Coordinates of C-alpha atoms in Angstrom, one line a residue:
M975 CA -211.6 -227.8 271.5
S976 CA -211.5 -224.4 270.0
F977 CA -214.6 -222.7 268.7
I978 CA -213.0 -222.8 265.2
H979 CA -210.5 -225.8 265.0
G980 CA -208.7 -227.5 262.1
D981 CA -205.9 -230.1 261.9
G982 CA -204.1 -231.1 258.8
L983 CA -205.9 -228.6 256.5
R984 CA -204.6 -226.8 253.4
D985 CA -205.8 -223.6 251.8
V986 CA -208.3 -222.3 254.3
V987 CA -209.8 -218.8 254.3
I988 CA -211.8 -217.2 257.1
T989 CA -213.1 -213.8 256.0
G990 CA -216.0 -211.5 256.4
E991 CA -217.0 -207.8 256.1
N992 CA -216.0 -207.1 259.6
G993 CA -218.5 -209.5 261.0
T994 CA -218.1 -210.5 264.7
I995 CA -217.2 -213.9 266.2
D996 CA -218.0 -213.6 270.0
G997 CA -216.5 -216.3 272.2
Q998 CA -218.7 -215.2 275.1
G999 CA -215.7 -216.1 277.4
G1000 CA -217.1 -214.5 280.6
I1001 CA -218.3 -217.8 282.0
W1002 CA -214.8 -219.3 281.4
W1003 CA -213.0 -216.4 283.0
N1004 CA -215.2 -216.7 286.1
M1005 CA -214.6 -220.5 286.4
W1006 CA -210.8 -219.9 285.9
R1007 CA -210.9 -217.2 288.6
Q1008 CA -212.8 -219.5 291.1
G1009 CA -210.5 -222.5 290.4
N1010 CA -213.3 -224.5 289.1
L1011 CA -212.0 -225.5 285.7
Q1012 CA -211.2 -229.2 285.0
F1013 CA -210.1 -228.6 281.4
T1014 CA -208.0 -226.1 279.6
R1015 CA -210.1 -223.2 278.2
P1016 CA -210.6 -223.3 274.4
N1017 CA -209.0 -220.9 272.0
L1018 CA -211.4 -218.9 269.7
V1019 CA -209.5 -220.1 266.5
E1020 CA -206.9 -222.8 266.4
F1021 CA -205.3 -224.5 263.4
M1022 CA -202.8 -227.4 263.8
N1023 CA -200.5 -228.9 261.2
S1024 CA -201.9 -226.8 258.5
R1025 CA -200.7 -224.6 255.7
G1026 CA -202.1 -221.9 253.6
I1027 CA -204.3 -220.2 256.1
I1028 CA -205.7 -216.7 255.6
I1029 CA -207.8 -214.9 258.3
S1030 CA -209.0 -211.4 257.4
N1031 CA -211.7 -208.7 257.9
V1032 CA -213.2 -210.4 261.1
I1033 CA -213.8 -209.0 264.6
F1034 CA -212.9 -211.6 267.3
K1035 CA -214.1 -210.8 270.8
N1036 CA -214.3 -212.3 274.3
S1037 CA -212.3 -215.4 273.6
P1038 CA -212.2 -217.9 276.6
F1039 CA -208.5 -218.2 276.2
W1040 CA -206.0 -217.2 273.3
N1041 CA -207.8 -215.7 270.3
I1042 CA -205.9 -217.0 267.3
H1043 CA -203.4 -219.8 267.7
P1044 CA -201.7 -221.3 264.6
V1045 CA -199.6 -224.3 265.9
Y1046 CA -197.3 -226.4 263.7
C1047 CA -198.5 -224.4 260.8
S1048 CA -196.8 -222.6 257.7
N1049 CA -197.8 -220.0 255.3
V1050 CA -200.3 -218.1 257.5
V1051 CA -201.6 -214.6 256.8
I1052 CA -203.7 -212.7 259.4
R1053 CA -204.6 -209.3 258.4
Y1054 CA -207.3 -206.6 258.9
V1055 CA -208.6 -208.3 262.1
T1056 CA -209.9 -206.6 265.3
I1057 CA -209.4 -208.6 268.5
L1058 CA -211.2 -207.3 271.7
A1059 CA -211.4 -208.6 275.2
P1060 CA -211.6 -206.8 278.6
T1061 CA -208.3 -205.8 280.2
D1062 CA -209.0 -208.1 283.1
S1063 CA -209.8 -211.1 281.0
P1064 CA -207.2 -213.8 281.8
N1065 CA -204.9 -215.2 279.1
T1066 CA -206.7 -213.6 276.2
D1067 CA -203.7 -213.3 274.0
G1068 CA -204.4 -211.8 270.6
I1069 CA -202.4 -213.8 268.1
D1070 CA -200.0 -216.5 269.1
P1071 CA -198.0 -218.2 266.3
D1072 CA -196.7 -221.3 267.8
S1073 CA -193.9 -223.6 266.3
S1074 CA -195.0 -222.2 262.9
S1075 CA -193.2 -220.6 260.0
N1076 CA -193.8 -218.1 257.3
V1077 CA -196.4 -216.2 259.2
C1078 CA -197.5 -212.6 258.4
I1079 CA -199.6 -210.6 260.9
E1080 CA -200.5 -207.1 259.7
D1081 CA -202.8 -204.1 259.6
S1082 CA -204.7 -205.1 262.7
F1083 CA -206.0 -203.7 265.9
I1084 CA -205.8 -205.7 269.2
S1085 CA -207.0 -204.8 272.8
T1086 CA -207.1 -207.6 275.1
G1087 CA -206.1 -208.9 278.6
D1088 CA -202.8 -210.4 277.7
D1089 CA -200.1 -210.1 275.1
L1090 CA -201.1 -208.6 271.8
V1091 CA -198.9 -210.9 269.7
A1092 CA -196.7 -213.6 271.3
V1093 CA -194.4 -215.8 269.2
K1094 CA -194.1 -219.2 270.9
S1095 CA -192.6 -222.7 270.3
G1096 CA -193.6 -225.1 273.2
W1097 CA -192.3 -225.2 276.7
D1098 CA -189.8 -227.2 278.8
E1099 CA -189.3 -231.0 278.1
Y1100 CA -192.4 -231.1 275.9
G1101 CA -191.2 -228.4 273.5
I1102 CA -187.6 -229.6 273.6
A1103 CA -188.8 -233.2 272.5
Y1104 CA -190.8 -231.8 269.6
G1105 CA -188.2 -229.4 268.6
R1106 CA -190.0 -227.3 266.1
P1107 CA -189.1 -223.6 266.1
S1108 CA -191.2 -220.6 265.1
S1109 CA -189.4 -218.9 262.3
H1110 CA -189.8 -216.2 259.7
I1111 CA -192.6 -214.3 261.5
T1112 CA -193.5 -210.8 260.2
I1113 CA -195.6 -208.5 262.4
R1114 CA -196.4 -205.1 261.0
R1115 CA -198.8 -202.1 261.2
V1116 CA -200.4 -203.5 264.4
T1117 CA -201.8 -201.1 266.9
G1118 CA -203.2 -202.0 270.4
S1119 CA -203.2 -202.0 274.2
S1120 CA -202.7 -204.7 276.8
P1121 CA -201.9 -204.9 280.6
F1122 CA -199.2 -207.2 279.6
A1123 CA -197.0 -206.9 276.4
G1124 CA -197.5 -205.4 273.0
I1125 CA -195.0 -207.6 271.1
A1126 CA -193.8 -210.6 272.9
V1127 CA -191.5 -213.6 272.2
G1128 CA -192.2 -216.4 274.6
S1129 CA -192.2 -217.4 277.3
E1130 CA -192.7 -220.9 275.7
T1131 CA -189.5 -220.9 273.4
S1132 CA -188.2 -224.5 273.9
G1133 CA -188.4 -225.3 270.2
G1134 CA -186.6 -222.1 269.4
V1135 CA -187.7 -218.8 267.8
E1136 CA -185.7 -217.2 264.9
H1137 CA -186.1 -214.6 262.2
V1138 CA -188.8 -212.4 263.6
L1139 CA -189.4 -209.0 262.3
A1140 CA -191.9 -206.6 264.1
E1141 CA -192.2 -203.0 262.5
N1142 CA -194.4 -200.0 262.5
I1143 CA -196.1 -201.0 265.8
V1144 CA -198.2 -198.6 268.1
I1145 CA -198.6 -199.7 271.7
Y1146 CA -200.6 -197.6 274.4
N1147 CA -201.9 -198.1 277.9
S1148 CA -199.8 -201.3 278.3
G1149 CA -197.6 -203.1 280.8
I1150 CA -194.7 -203.8 278.6
G1151 CA -193.9 -202.5 275.1
V1152 CA -191.6 -205.3 273.8
N1153 CA -191.1 -208.4 275.9
I1154 CA -188.7 -211.2 275.2
K1155 CA -189.1 -213.8 277.8
T1156 CA -187.8 -217.3 278.5
N1157 CA -186.9 -219.5 281.4
I1158 CA -184.3 -221.8 282.9
G1159 CA -185.5 -225.3 281.9
R1160 CA -186.9 -224.1 278.6
G1161 CA -183.8 -224.7 276.5
G1162 CA -184.2 -223.4 272.9
L1163 CA -182.4 -220.7 271.0
I1164 CA -183.9 -217.3 270.3
K1165 CA -182.0 -215.5 267.6
N1166 CA -182.3 -212.8 264.9
I1167 CA -185.2 -210.9 266.3
T1168 CA -185.7 -207.3 265.0
V1169 CA -188.2 -204.8 266.4
S1170 CA -188.2 -201.5 264.6
Q1171 CA -190.4 -198.4 264.2
V1172 CA -192.3 -198.6 267.4
F1173 CA -194.2 -195.9 269.2
M1174 CA -195.5 -196.5 272.7
E1175 CA -197.4 -194.3 275.2
N1176 CA -198.3 -194.8 278.8
V1177 CA -196.4 -198.1 279.3
R1178 CA -194.9 -199.3 282.5
T1179 CA -191.7 -200.8 280.9
G1180 CA -190.6 -200.0 277.5
I1181 CA -188.4 -203.0 276.7
K1182 CA -187.9 -206.2 278.8
I1183 CA -185.7 -209.1 278.0
T1184 CA -185.5 -211.8 280.7
G1185 CA -184.0 -215.3 280.9
D1186 CA -185.8 -216.6 284.0
T1187 CA -189.6 -215.8 284.2
G1188 CA -189.9 -218.6 286.7
D1189 CA -193.0 -220.3 285.3
H1190 CA -193.2 -224.1 284.5
P1191 CA -196.2 -226.4 283.5
D1192 CA -194.9 -229.0 286.1
N1193 CA -191.7 -229.8 288.0
Q1194 CA -190.2 -232.2 285.5
F1195 CA -188.2 -229.6 283.7
N1196 CA -184.4 -229.9 283.4
P1197 CA -182.7 -227.1 285.2
N1198 CA -179.6 -227.6 283.0
A1199 CA -181.7 -226.9 279.8
L1200 CA -180.7 -223.2 279.4
P1201 CA -182.2 -220.9 276.9
Y1202 CA -179.8 -218.9 274.6
V1203 CA -180.6 -215.4 273.3
K1204 CA -178.5 -213.8 270.7
G1205 CA -178.9 -211.5 267.8
V1206 CA -181.6 -209.1 269.0
T1207 CA -181.9 -205.7 267.3
L1208 CA -184.2 -203.0 268.8
K1209 CA -184.1 -199.7 266.9
N1210 CA -186.2 -196.6 266.1
I1211 CA -188.4 -196.8 269.1
W1212 CA -190.0 -193.8 270.7
G1213 CA -192.0 -193.8 273.8
V1214 CA -193.7 -191.2 276.1
K1215 CA -195.1 -191.6 279.6
V1216 CA -192.9 -194.8 279.9
Q1217 CA -192.3 -195.4 283.6
K1218 CA -189.2 -197.6 283.2
A1219 CA -187.0 -197.6 280.1
G1220 CA -185.8 -201.2 280.0
S1221 CA -184.6 -204.3 281.7
I1222 CA -182.3 -207.0 280.1
Q1223 CA -181.6 -209.8 282.5
G1224 CA -179.5 -212.7 281.0
L1225 CA -178.4 -215.8 282.7
K1226 CA -175.1 -216.3 284.4
N1227 CA -174.4 -219.6 282.6
A1228 CA -176.1 -218.3 279.3
P1229 CA -175.5 -214.7 278.9
F1230 CA -177.4 -212.8 276.2
T1231 CA -175.2 -211.8 273.3
N1232 CA -175.3 -209.4 270.3
I1233 CA -178.1 -207.3 271.8
C1234 CA -178.1 -204.2 269.7
L1235 CA -180.0 -201.0 270.6
S1236 CA -180.2 -198.0 268.3
K1237 CA -182.2 -194.8 268.2
I1238 CA -184.3 -195.4 271.2
N1239 CA -186.0 -192.6 273.2
L1240 CA -188.2 -193.6 276.1
H1241 CA -189.4 -190.6 278.0
G1242 CA -190.8 -190.7 281.5
M1243 CA -194.1 -189.5 283.0
T1244 CA -192.9 -185.8 283.4
G1245 CA -190.5 -185.4 280.7
P1246 CA -187.4 -186.8 279.0
R1247 CA -186.0 -188.5 282.2
S1248 CA -186.9 -192.1 283.0
P1249 CA -185.4 -194.6 285.5
P1250 CA -182.2 -196.1 284.1
W1251 CA -181.9 -199.5 282.4
K1252 CA -181.4 -202.5 284.5
C1253 CA -179.1 -205.1 283.0
S1254 CA -177.1 -208.2 283.9
D1255 CA -175.3 -211.0 281.9
V1256 CA -175.7 -209.2 278.6
S1257 CA -173.3 -208.0 275.9
G1258 CA -173.8 -206.0 272.7
A1259 CA -173.9 -202.3 271.8
A1260 CA -176.1 -199.2 271.9
I1261 CA -176.1 -195.9 270.1
E1262 CA -178.4 -192.9 270.5
V1263 CA -180.4 -194.4 273.4
S1264 CA -182.0 -192.3 276.0
P1265 CA -182.0 -192.7 279.0
S1266 CA -178.5 -194.0 278.7
P1267 CA -178.3 -197.8 278.4
C1268 CA -176.5 -200.3 280.6
A1269 CA -172.9 -200.2 281.0
Q1270 CA -172.7 -203.7 279.7
L1271 CA -173.8 -202.5 276.2
S1272 CA -170.7 -200.9 274.8
S1273 CA -170.4 -198.5 272.0
P1274 CA -170.6 -199.8 268.4
Q1275 CA -166.9 -199.1 268.0
Q1276 CA -166.1 -201.7 270.6
S1277 CA -168.6 -204.3 269.5
G1278 CA -168.4 -205.1 265.8
S1279 CA -171.2 -207.8 266.2
C1280 CA -173.9 -204.9 266.1
A1281 CA -172.1 -202.7 263.4
N1282 CA -174.5 -203.9 260.6
H1283 CA -177.6 -203.4 262.7
F1284 CA -177.3 -199.6 263.2

């Protein structure tokens, strides 16, 4: 069980004058590395089936696993928090809204060993059976660094993820700036995702969208349960010291559609040049993108589906 855990709660506030909650996760990380764990590591804060949650003005550090995990929740506000963990600490995601709706994450600093913010909705046959999406998620004015992703959707997306807005984000010293990830066997629909006003520095890959990450909790997944990704808008994104601009890899039997890129400049380590985009099974449009985007992303004049997003 998580250090702070609640189920079926209403109108809960966790706040403080930047006091610290220290999960002392080192012993858990070491047991995980040694393969000695018999149980799942606890989150630092987890609310289930709850609504009206406010978390503010608290420092969270050294979580054994994910830091803040609202699952099956609604009307959640997380603001003015600091989340810290060593870069080599396993699975120490910052904030993971999971099958939750009406969530606002804002004005926070996160530096951990995994994704800063990752929107989830269950995985494989379990998430499909429950069928609860994450929806209406707002992430704004968040700064941080991670060896993995700054802003992520997935890879647990079996319940679906829709209506996500991330804006005014600063990401540095990280693996991936923006990462939308799902998998064959996940099922689920990812749609209406907008990421805007992002600055990133010293990042391996600026933007990555992939349909087959290859990870599963067990081998009972249905290989015919394909994920669908459509209506993703990425705009006003600037990066320096970005090793690779982007990769968008859809699925042959479930191509990504309506992928809209606008006003994106991702500069390499030594100047404006960066390796070209890598794409497959994707359609949409791009305008004012440097380095030049994939050939599959036509001009906005040829793809009316993106006209309203530029």
